[in-house]
PDB file of C-alpha atoms in Angstrom:
ATOM      1  CA  MET A 131     -33.230 -20.924 -19.643  1.00 60.00           C
ATOM      2  CA  ASN A 132     -35.293 -23.661 -17.244  1.00 65.00           C
ATOM      3  CA  GLN A 133     -38.506 -23.923 -19.139  1.00 83.00           C
ATOM      4  CA  MET A 134     -38.995 -27.199 -20.730  1.00 89.00           C
ATOM      5  CA  GLY A 135     -39.449 -25.952 -24.562  1.00 88.00           C
ATOM      6  CA  GLU A 136     -35.915 -23.669 -23.910  1.00 87.00           C
ATOM      7  CA  LEU A 137     -34.031 -27.336 -23.267  1.00 94.00           C
ATOM      8  CA  PHE A 138     -35.823 -29.749 -25.367  1.00 95.00           C
ATOM      9  CA  ARG A 139     -37.200 -29.119 -28.898  1.00 92.00           C
ATOM     10  CA  LEU A 140     -40.579 -30.553 -28.412  1.00 92.00           C
ATOM     11  CA  GLU A 141     -41.995 -31.385 -31.645  1.00 90.00           C
ATOM     12  CA  ASN A 142     -41.602 -34.812 -33.152  1.00 86.00           C
ATOM     13  CA  LEU A 143     -41.185 -36.416 -29.451  1.00 93.00           C
ATOM     14  CA  GLU A 144     -42.183 -40.150 -29.593  1.00 93.00           C
ATOM     15  CA  HIS A 145     -43.811 -39.446 -26.277  1.00 95.00           C
ATOM     16  CA  PRO A 146     -44.779 -35.963 -26.214  1.00 94.00           C
ATOM     17  CA  GLU A 147     -47.404 -36.338 -23.215  1.00 94.00           C
ATOM     18  CA  LEU A 148     -44.478 -36.709 -20.691  1.00 96.00           C
ATOM     19  CA  PHE A 149     -43.301 -33.448 -21.569  1.00 95.00           C
ATOM     20  CA  SER A 150     -46.400 -31.447 -21.165  1.00 91.00           C
ATOM     21  CA  GLY A 151     -45.739 -27.817 -18.757  1.00 89.00           C
ATOM     22  CA  ASP A 152     -42.986 -25.736 -18.298  1.00 88.00           C
ATOM     23  CA  ARG A 153     -40.658 -27.930 -15.373  1.00 92.00           C
ATOM     24  CA  PRO A 154     -37.747 -30.147 -16.960  1.00 94.00           C
ATOM     25  CA  TRP A 155     -37.956 -32.475 -14.497  1.00 96.00           C
ATOM     26  CA  ASP A 156     -41.577 -33.423 -14.417  1.00 96.00           C
ATOM     27  CA  PRO A 157     -41.203 -36.199 -17.546  1.00 97.00           C
ATOM     28  CA  ILE A 158     -38.956 -37.833 -14.492  1.00 98.00           C
ATOM     29  CA  ALA A 159     -41.258 -37.906 -11.964  1.00 97.00           C
ATOM     30  CA  ARG A 160     -44.284 -39.199 -14.451  1.00 97.00           C
ATOM     31  CA  LEU A 161     -41.859 -41.817 -16.135  1.00 98.00           C
ATOM     32  CA  PRO A 162     -43.185 -44.546 -13.406  1.00 97.00           C
ATOM     33  CA  ASP A 163     -46.441 -44.625 -14.373  1.00 97.00           C
ATOM     34  CA  TYR A 164     -46.146 -43.764 -17.769  1.00 97.00           C
ATOM     35  CA  LEU A 165     -44.012 -46.866 -18.507  1.00 97.00           C
ATOM     36  CA  GLU A 166     -46.763 -49.060 -16.631  1.00 95.00           C
ATOM     37  CA  LYS A 167     -49.546 -48.037 -18.574  1.00 96.00           C
ATOM     38  CA  HIS A 168     -48.201 -48.140 -21.823  1.00 95.00           C
ATOM     39  CA  ALA A 169     -45.443 -50.512 -22.028  1.00 91.00           C
ATOM     40  CA  THR A 170     -45.838 -53.713 -23.970  1.00 94.00           C
ATOM     41  CA  GLU A 171     -43.894 -56.528 -25.544  1.00 96.00           C
ATOM     42  CA  ASN A 172     -42.854 -56.225 -28.787  1.00 96.00           C
ATOM     43  CA  VAL A 173     -39.484 -57.075 -29.730  1.00 97.00           C
ATOM     44  CA  GLN A 174     -38.715 -56.170 -33.377  1.00 97.00           C
ATOM     45  CA  ALA A 175     -34.867 -55.710 -33.305  1.00 97.00           C
ATOM     46  CA  GLU A 176     -31.788 -58.213 -34.137  1.00 97.00           C
ATOM     47  CA  VAL A 177     -31.372 -59.374 -30.404  1.00 98.00           C
ATOM     48  CA  HIS A 178     -27.948 -61.538 -29.650  1.00 98.00           C
ATOM     49  CA  SER A 179     -28.113 -64.898 -28.281  1.00 97.00           C
ATOM     50  CA  SER A 180     -26.551 -63.906 -24.960  1.00 98.00           C
ATOM     51  CA  ALA A 181     -28.628 -60.916 -24.442  1.00 98.00           C
ATOM     52  CA  ILE A 182     -31.243 -61.122 -21.627  1.00 98.00           C
ATOM     53  CA  ILE A 183     -34.983 -59.412 -22.130  1.00 98.00           C
ATOM     54  CA  GLU A 184     -37.260 -59.513 -19.284  1.00 97.00           C
ATOM     55  CA  GLY A 185     -40.803 -57.973 -18.984  1.00 96.00           C
ATOM     56  CA  PRO A 186     -42.946 -55.693 -21.312  1.00 97.00           C
ATOM     57  CA  VAL A 187     -39.931 -54.452 -23.588  1.00 98.00           C
ATOM     58  CA  SER A 188     -40.345 -52.898 -26.593  1.00 97.00           C
ATOM     59  CA  ILE A 189     -37.757 -52.344 -29.090  1.00 98.00           C
ATOM     60  CA  GLY A 190     -38.269 -51.060 -32.806  1.00 97.00           C
ATOM     61  CA  ALA A 191     -37.172 -52.217 -36.323  1.00 97.00           C
ATOM     62  CA  ASN A 192     -33.556 -51.672 -37.426  1.00 98.00           C
ATOM     63  CA  SER A 193     -32.161 -51.945 -34.254  1.00 98.00           C
ATOM     64  CA  LYS A 194     -29.597 -54.142 -32.312  1.00 98.00           C
ATOM     65  CA  VAL A 195     -29.225 -55.427 -29.054  1.00 98.00           C
ATOM     66  CA  ASP A 196     -25.528 -56.940 -28.681  1.00 98.00           C
ATOM     67  CA  ALA A 197     -23.838 -59.750 -26.458  1.00 98.00           C
ATOM     68  CA  ARG A 198     -24.609 -59.485 -23.233  1.00 97.00           C
ATOM     69  CA  ALA A 199     -27.075 -57.020 -22.952  1.00 98.00           C
ATOM     70  CA  VAL A 200     -29.806 -57.294 -20.355  1.00 98.00           C
ATOM     71  CA  ILE A 201     -33.039 -55.107 -20.607  1.00 98.00           C
ATOM     72  CA  ARG A 202     -35.669 -55.304 -17.505  1.00 97.00           C
ATOM     73  CA  GLY A 203     -38.127 -53.905 -16.714  1.00 97.00           C
ATOM     74  CA  PHE A 204     -40.527 -51.074 -18.553  1.00 98.00           C
ATOM     75  CA  VAL A 205     -38.999 -50.037 -21.261  1.00 98.00           C
ATOM     76  CA  PHE A 206     -39.451 -48.258 -24.685  1.00 98.00           C
ATOM     77  CA  ILE A 207     -36.992 -48.506 -27.325  1.00 98.00           C
ATOM     78  CA  GLY A 208     -37.119 -46.756 -30.758  1.00 97.00           C
ATOM     79  CA  GLU A 209     -35.946 -47.567 -34.342  1.00 98.00           C
ATOM     80  CA  GLY A 210     -32.423 -47.625 -35.542  1.00 98.00           C
ATOM     81  CA  CYS A 211     -30.742 -47.614 -32.064  1.00 98.00           C
ATOM     82  CA  TYR A 212     -27.969 -49.617 -30.410  1.00 98.00           C
ATOM     83  CA  VAL A 213     -27.448 -51.208 -27.347  1.00 98.00           C
ATOM     84  CA  GLY A 214     -24.244 -53.003 -26.319  1.00 98.00           C
ATOM     85  CA  GLY A 215     -23.506 -55.081 -23.265  1.00 98.00           C
ATOM     86  CA  SER A 216     -25.321 -52.911 -21.218  1.00 98.00           C
ATOM     87  CA  LEU A 217     -28.141 -52.696 -18.355  1.00 98.00           C
ATOM     88  CA  ILE A 218     -31.328 -50.849 -19.398  1.00 98.00           C
ATOM     89  CA  ARG A 219     -34.349 -50.743 -16.919  1.00 98.00           C
ATOM     90  CA  ASP A 220     -37.255 -48.975 -16.821  1.00 98.00           C
ATOM     91  CA  SER A 221     -36.297 -46.278 -19.409  1.00 98.00           C
ATOM     92  CA  ILE A 222     -37.518 -44.608 -22.633  1.00 98.00           C
ATOM     93  CA  ILE A 223     -34.421 -44.501 -25.306  1.00 98.00           C
ATOM     94  CA  GLU A 224     -36.096 -42.958 -28.393  1.00 98.00           C
ATOM     95  CA  GLU A 225     -34.782 -43.733 -32.062  1.00 98.00           C
ATOM     96  CA  GLY A 226     -31.661 -43.438 -33.446  1.00 98.00           C
ATOM     97  CA  ALA A 227     -30.012 -43.279 -30.085  1.00 98.00           C
ATOM     98  CA  LEU A 228     -26.983 -45.219 -29.029  1.00 98.00           C
ATOM     99  CA  VAL A 229     -25.947 -47.163 -25.785  1.00 98.00           C
ATOM    100  CA  GLY A 230     -22.151 -48.433 -25.552  1.00 98.00           C
ATOM    101  CA  SER A 231     -21.024 -51.415 -23.475  1.00 98.00           C
ATOM    102  CA  GLY A 232     -20.596 -51.588 -19.721  1.00 98.00           C
ATOM    103  CA  CYS A 233     -23.211 -48.766 -19.078  1.00 98.00           C
ATOM    104  CA  GLU A 234     -26.450 -48.335 -16.974  1.00 98.00           C
ATOM    105  CA  ILE A 235     -29.162 -46.675 -17.678  1.00 98.00           C
ATOM    106  CA  GLY A 236     -32.057 -46.513 -15.590  1.00 98.00           C
ATOM    107  CA  ARG A 237     -35.420 -44.635 -15.025  1.00 98.00           C
ATOM    108  CA  SER A 238     -34.195 -42.316 -17.524  1.00 98.00           C
ATOM    109  CA  ILE A 239     -35.325 -40.686 -21.154  1.00 98.00           C
ATOM    110  CA  LEU A 240     -32.655 -40.732 -23.841  1.00 98.00           C
ATOM    111  CA  LEU A 241     -34.437 -38.559 -26.747  1.00 98.00           C
ATOM    112  CA  ARG A 242     -33.324 -38.804 -30.302  1.00 97.00           C
ATOM    113  CA  GLY A 243     -30.215 -39.625 -31.417  1.00 98.00           C
ATOM    114  CA  ALA A 244     -28.750 -39.373 -27.969  1.00 98.00           C
ATOM    115  CA  LYS A 245     -25.375 -41.381 -27.227  1.00 98.00           C
ATOM    116  CA  VAL A 246     -24.019 -42.415 -23.912  1.00 98.00           C
ATOM    117  CA  TYR A 247     -20.647 -44.310 -24.655  1.00 98.00           C
ATOM    118  CA  HIS A 248     -19.001 -47.063 -22.544  1.00 97.00           C
ATOM    119  CA  ASN A 249     -18.942 -47.495 -18.801  1.00 98.00           C
ATOM    120  CA  SER A 250     -21.371 -44.280 -18.308  1.00 98.00           C
ATOM    121  CA  VAL A 251     -24.075 -44.393 -15.784  1.00 98.00           C
ATOM    122  CA  VAL A 252     -27.293 -42.327 -16.257  1.00 98.00           C
ATOM    123  CA  LEU A 253     -30.004 -42.758 -13.409  1.00 98.00           C
ATOM    124  CA  ASP A 254     -33.400 -40.668 -13.348  1.00 98.00           C
ATOM    125  CA  SER A 255     -32.197 -37.983 -16.183  1.00 98.00           C
ATOM    126  CA  ILE A 256     -32.869 -36.723 -19.373  1.00 98.00           C
ATOM    127  CA  LEU A 257     -30.705 -36.589 -22.128  1.00 98.00           C
ATOM    128  CA  GLY A 258     -32.009 -34.348 -24.942  1.00 97.00           C
ATOM    129  CA  ALA A 259     -31.418 -34.853 -29.106  1.00 98.00           C
ATOM    130  CA  ASP A 260     -28.344 -35.875 -29.809  1.00 98.00           C
ATOM    131  CA  VAL A 261     -26.784 -34.989 -26.735  1.00 98.00           C
ATOM    132  CA  SER A 262     -23.438 -37.211 -26.261  1.00 98.00           C
ATOM    133  CA  ILE A 263     -22.383 -38.435 -22.821  1.00 98.00           C
ATOM    134  CA  GLY A 264     -18.239 -39.654 -23.193  1.00 98.00           C
ATOM    135  CA  GLY A 265     -17.282 -42.678 -21.534  1.00 98.00           C
ATOM    136  CA  GLY A 266     -16.690 -43.299 -17.651  1.00 98.00           C
ATOM    137  CA  THR A 267     -19.253 -40.547 -16.951  1.00 98.00           C
ATOM    138  CA  LEU A 268     -21.279 -40.629 -13.826  1.00 98.00           C
ATOM    139  CA  LEU A 269     -24.727 -38.765 -14.028  1.00 98.00           C
ATOM    140  CA  GLY A 270     -25.605 -38.956  -9.959  1.00 95.00           C
ATOM    141  CA  ASN A 271     -29.462 -39.176  -8.861  1.00 97.00           C
ATOM    142  CA  THR A 272     -29.428 -39.229  -5.092  1.00 96.00           C
ATOM    143  CA  ASN A 273     -28.080 -36.642  -2.161  1.00 94.00           C
ATOM    144  CA  VAL A 274     -25.797 -38.404   0.294  1.00 92.00           C
ATOM    145  CA  ASN A 275     -28.300 -37.911   3.459  1.00 93.00           C
ATOM    146  CA  ASP A 276     -31.448 -38.858   1.749  1.00 91.00           C
ATOM    147  CA  SER A 277     -33.183 -35.496   1.024  1.00 96.00           C
ATOM    148  CA  ASN A 278     -35.020 -34.062  -1.861  1.00 97.00           C
ATOM    149  CA  ILE A 279     -33.384 -33.209  -4.832  1.00 97.00           C
ATOM    150  CA  HIS A 280     -33.249 -29.268  -5.586  1.00 96.00           C
ATOM    151  CA  VAL A 281     -32.564 -27.558  -8.880  1.00 95.00           C
ATOM    152  CA  GLN A 282     -31.281 -24.060  -9.236  1.00 87.00           C
ATOM    153  CA  TRP A 283     -34.506 -22.094 -11.153  1.00 78.00           C
ATOM    154  CA  SER A 284     -35.071 -18.928 -12.159  1.00 74.00           C
ATOM    155  CA  ASP A 285     -32.824 -17.735  -9.606  1.00 80.00           C
ATOM    156  CA  GLU A 286     -34.271 -19.804  -7.062  1.00 87.00           C
ATOM    157  CA  ARG A 287     -33.389 -23.075  -5.425  1.00 91.00           C
ATOM    158  CA  ILE A 288     -36.380 -25.083  -5.892  1.00 93.00           C
ATOM    159  CA  ASP A 289     -37.423 -28.522  -4.074  1.00 96.00           C
ATOM    160  CA  THR A 290     -38.411 -30.421  -6.751  1.00 96.00           C
ATOM    161  CA  GLY A 291     -40.153 -33.102  -4.520  1.00 96.00           C
ATOM    162  CA  LEU A 292     -38.070 -36.056  -5.548  1.00 97.00           C
ATOM    163  CA  LEU A 293     -35.649 -38.234  -3.981  1.00 97.00           C
ATOM    164  CA  ARG A 294     -34.358 -39.236  -7.362  1.00 97.00           C
ATOM    165  CA  LEU A 295     -33.236 -36.978 -10.055  1.00 98.00           C
ATOM    166  CA  GLY A 296     -30.542 -36.888 -11.974  1.00 98.00           C
ATOM    167  CA  PRO A 297     -29.211 -34.311 -14.330  1.00 98.00           C
ATOM    168  CA  LEU A 298     -31.228 -32.645 -17.166  1.00 97.00           C
ATOM    169  CA  VAL A 299     -29.394 -32.126 -20.078  1.00 98.00           C
ATOM    170  CA  GLY A 300     -30.275 -29.808 -23.461  1.00 97.00           C
ATOM    171  CA  ASP A 301     -30.146 -31.152 -27.138  1.00 97.00           C
ATOM    172  CA  ARG A 302     -26.738 -31.241 -28.545  1.00 98.00           C
ATOM    173  CA  THR A 303     -25.070 -30.406 -25.623  1.00 98.00           C
ATOM    174  CA  ARG A 304     -21.147 -32.815 -25.559  1.00 98.00           C
ATOM    175  CA  PHE A 305     -19.791 -34.159 -22.113  1.00 98.00           C
ATOM    176  CA  GLY A 306     -16.213 -35.122 -22.139  1.00 97.00           C
ATOM    177  CA  MET A 307     -15.342 -38.859 -20.504  1.00 97.00           C
ATOM    178  CA  GLY A 308     -14.581 -39.200 -16.885  1.00 97.00           C
ATOM    179  CA  GLY A 309     -17.357 -36.666 -15.412  1.00 96.00           C
ATOM    180  CA  LEU A 310     -19.370 -36.717 -13.034  1.00 97.00           C
ATOM    181  CA  VAL A 311     -22.287 -34.568 -12.742  1.00 97.00           C
ATOM    182  CA  TYR A 312     -24.572 -34.118  -9.574  1.00 97.00           C
ATOM    183  CA  PRO A 313     -28.256 -34.817  -9.070  1.00 97.00           C
ATOM    184  CA  GLY A 314     -30.379 -32.019 -10.297  1.00 96.00           C
ATOM    185  CA  VAL A 315     -27.881 -30.437 -12.820  1.00 96.00           C
ATOM    186  CA  ILE A 316     -29.700 -28.506 -15.503  1.00 96.00           C
ATOM    187  CA  VAL A 317     -27.522 -27.779 -18.735  1.00 96.00           C
ATOM    188  CA  GLY A 318     -28.748 -25.856 -21.394  1.00 95.00           C
ATOM    189  CA  HIS A 319     -28.519 -26.982 -24.985  1.00 96.00           C
ATOM    190  CA  ASP A 320     -25.554 -26.491 -27.419  1.00 97.00           C
ATOM    191  CA  SER A 321     -22.992 -26.950 -24.115  1.00 97.00           C
ATOM    192  CA  VAL A 322     -19.875 -28.667 -24.134  1.00 98.00           C
ATOM    193  CA  ILE A 323     -18.599 -29.937 -20.914  1.00 98.00           C
ATOM    194  CA  GLY A 324     -15.096 -31.092 -20.794  1.00 96.00           C
ATOM    195  CA  ALA A 325     -13.593 -34.241 -19.801  1.00 96.00           C
ATOM    196  CA  GLY A 326     -13.078 -34.801 -16.159  1.00 95.00           C
ATOM    197  CA  VAL A 327     -15.611 -31.786 -15.006  1.00 96.00           C
ATOM    198  CA  HIS A 328     -17.191 -32.509 -11.952  1.00 96.00           C
ATOM    199  CA  LEU A 329     -20.538 -30.164 -12.349  1.00 96.00           C
ATOM    200  CA  ILE A 330     -22.803 -28.737  -9.975  1.00 95.00           C
ATOM    201  CA  GLY A 331     -25.750 -26.226 -10.650  1.00 93.00           C
ATOM    202  CA  SER A 332     -27.485 -24.768 -13.646  1.00 93.00           C
ATOM    203  CA  HIS A 333     -25.971 -23.911 -16.898  1.00 93.00           C
ATOM    204  CA  PRO A 334     -27.349 -21.797 -19.522  1.00 93.00           C
ATOM    205  CA  PRO A 335     -27.342 -22.735 -23.553  1.00 94.00           C
ATOM    206  CA  ASN A 336     -24.211 -22.761 -25.009  1.00 96.00           C
ATOM    207  CA  SER A 337     -22.167 -22.812 -22.136  1.00 96.00           C
ATOM    208  CA  TYR A 338     -18.800 -24.385 -22.288  1.00 96.00           C
ATOM    209  CA  VAL A 339     -17.464 -25.538 -18.679  1.00 95.00           C
ATOM    210  CA  LYS A 340     -14.058 -27.160 -18.369  1.00 93.00           C
ATOM    211  CA  VAL A 341     -11.042 -28.033 -15.684  1.00 87.00           C
ATOM    212  CA  VAL A 342      -8.199 -25.970 -15.323  1.00 85.00           C
ATOM    213  CA  GLN A 343      -5.565 -27.990 -13.673  1.00 80.00           C
ATOM    214  CA  THR A 344      -1.533 -27.613 -12.833  1.00 83.00           C
ATOM    215  CA  VAL A 345       0.024 -30.451 -13.875  1.00 83.00           C
ATOM    216  CA  ARG A 346       3.660 -30.825 -12.225  1.00 88.00           C
ATOM    217  CA  ALA A 347       6.157 -33.643 -13.941  1.00 87.00           C
ATOM    218  CA  VAL A 348       8.822 -34.856 -11.223  1.00 89.00           C
ATOM    219  CA  VAL A 349      12.057 -37.376 -12.398  1.00 89.00           C
ATOM    220  CA  ARG A 350      11.393 -40.527 -10.265  1.00 82.00           C
ATOM    221  CA  ARG A 351      14.777 -41.685  -8.646  1.00 80.00           C
ATOM    222  CA  ARG A 352      15.739 -45.527  -9.721  1.00 79.00           C
ATOM    223  CA  ARG A 353      15.692 -47.927  -6.993  1.00 77.00           C
ATOM    224  CA  GLY A 354      19.297 -47.912  -4.966  1.00 71.00           C
ATOM    225  CA  GLN A 355      20.048 -44.438  -6.367  1.00 65.00           C
ATOM    226  CA  ALA A 356      21.447 -42.141  -3.709  1.00 61.00           C
ATOM    227  CA  SER A 357      19.950 -39.020  -2.868  1.00 57.00           C
ATOM    228  CA  GLY A 358      22.367 -36.729  -4.869  1.00 56.00           C
ATOM    229  CA  ASP A 359      22.517 -35.754  -8.043  1.00 53.00           C
ATOM    230  CA  GLY A 360      25.026 -38.512  -9.142  1.00 50.00           C
ATOM    231  CA  ASP A 361      24.804 -42.137  -9.001  1.00 50.00           C
ATOM    232  CA  ALA A 362      25.505 -43.985  -5.914  1.00 46.00           C
TER     233      ALA A 362
END
């Protein structure tokens, strides 16, 4: 499940050299050098007058950058994308992707048609083609003790050698809103992760993960009401 080709469809990638080999975290390790070498200034998109673009940024035709967006550093954004009032830095966003308002995308790769909805954070992560990240979802990228990120790989816990690595999410996977996805999580293609899930570990293709909770409703006493059943 953890091989590159079992997470992402590797045909028709806009930056295929990043995805050579079998280890799906390697594109994140290669990303800084790749961007510094290849990034160019070429903005063909419709850009709102209040948006800020700083650095060698390339944005394809028929894309739109909306009000108060900040795009900074080495960034590739493909054709037909939408960027709301969000921060994007040192990342690749392929054709047809969407980033809603209030998001942060940092040092990440969003493949064709990926969607990140409002107030979500995606750091040092890869989102496969047509992945959907629900609003208010955090994809974490560092350990609290500043140690290397480990992943579950072929029934072993492997040290990636990276201090920063977010989740690696296979094609067409969908996340509900308000989730927390821990560093180094791997999610196979065509999975569904429910709202509010705190996700760890490695999950095979076609997984369904949800929160099971108990909800208890109580009747609140009105102010000034006695502790008995009747009114004071």
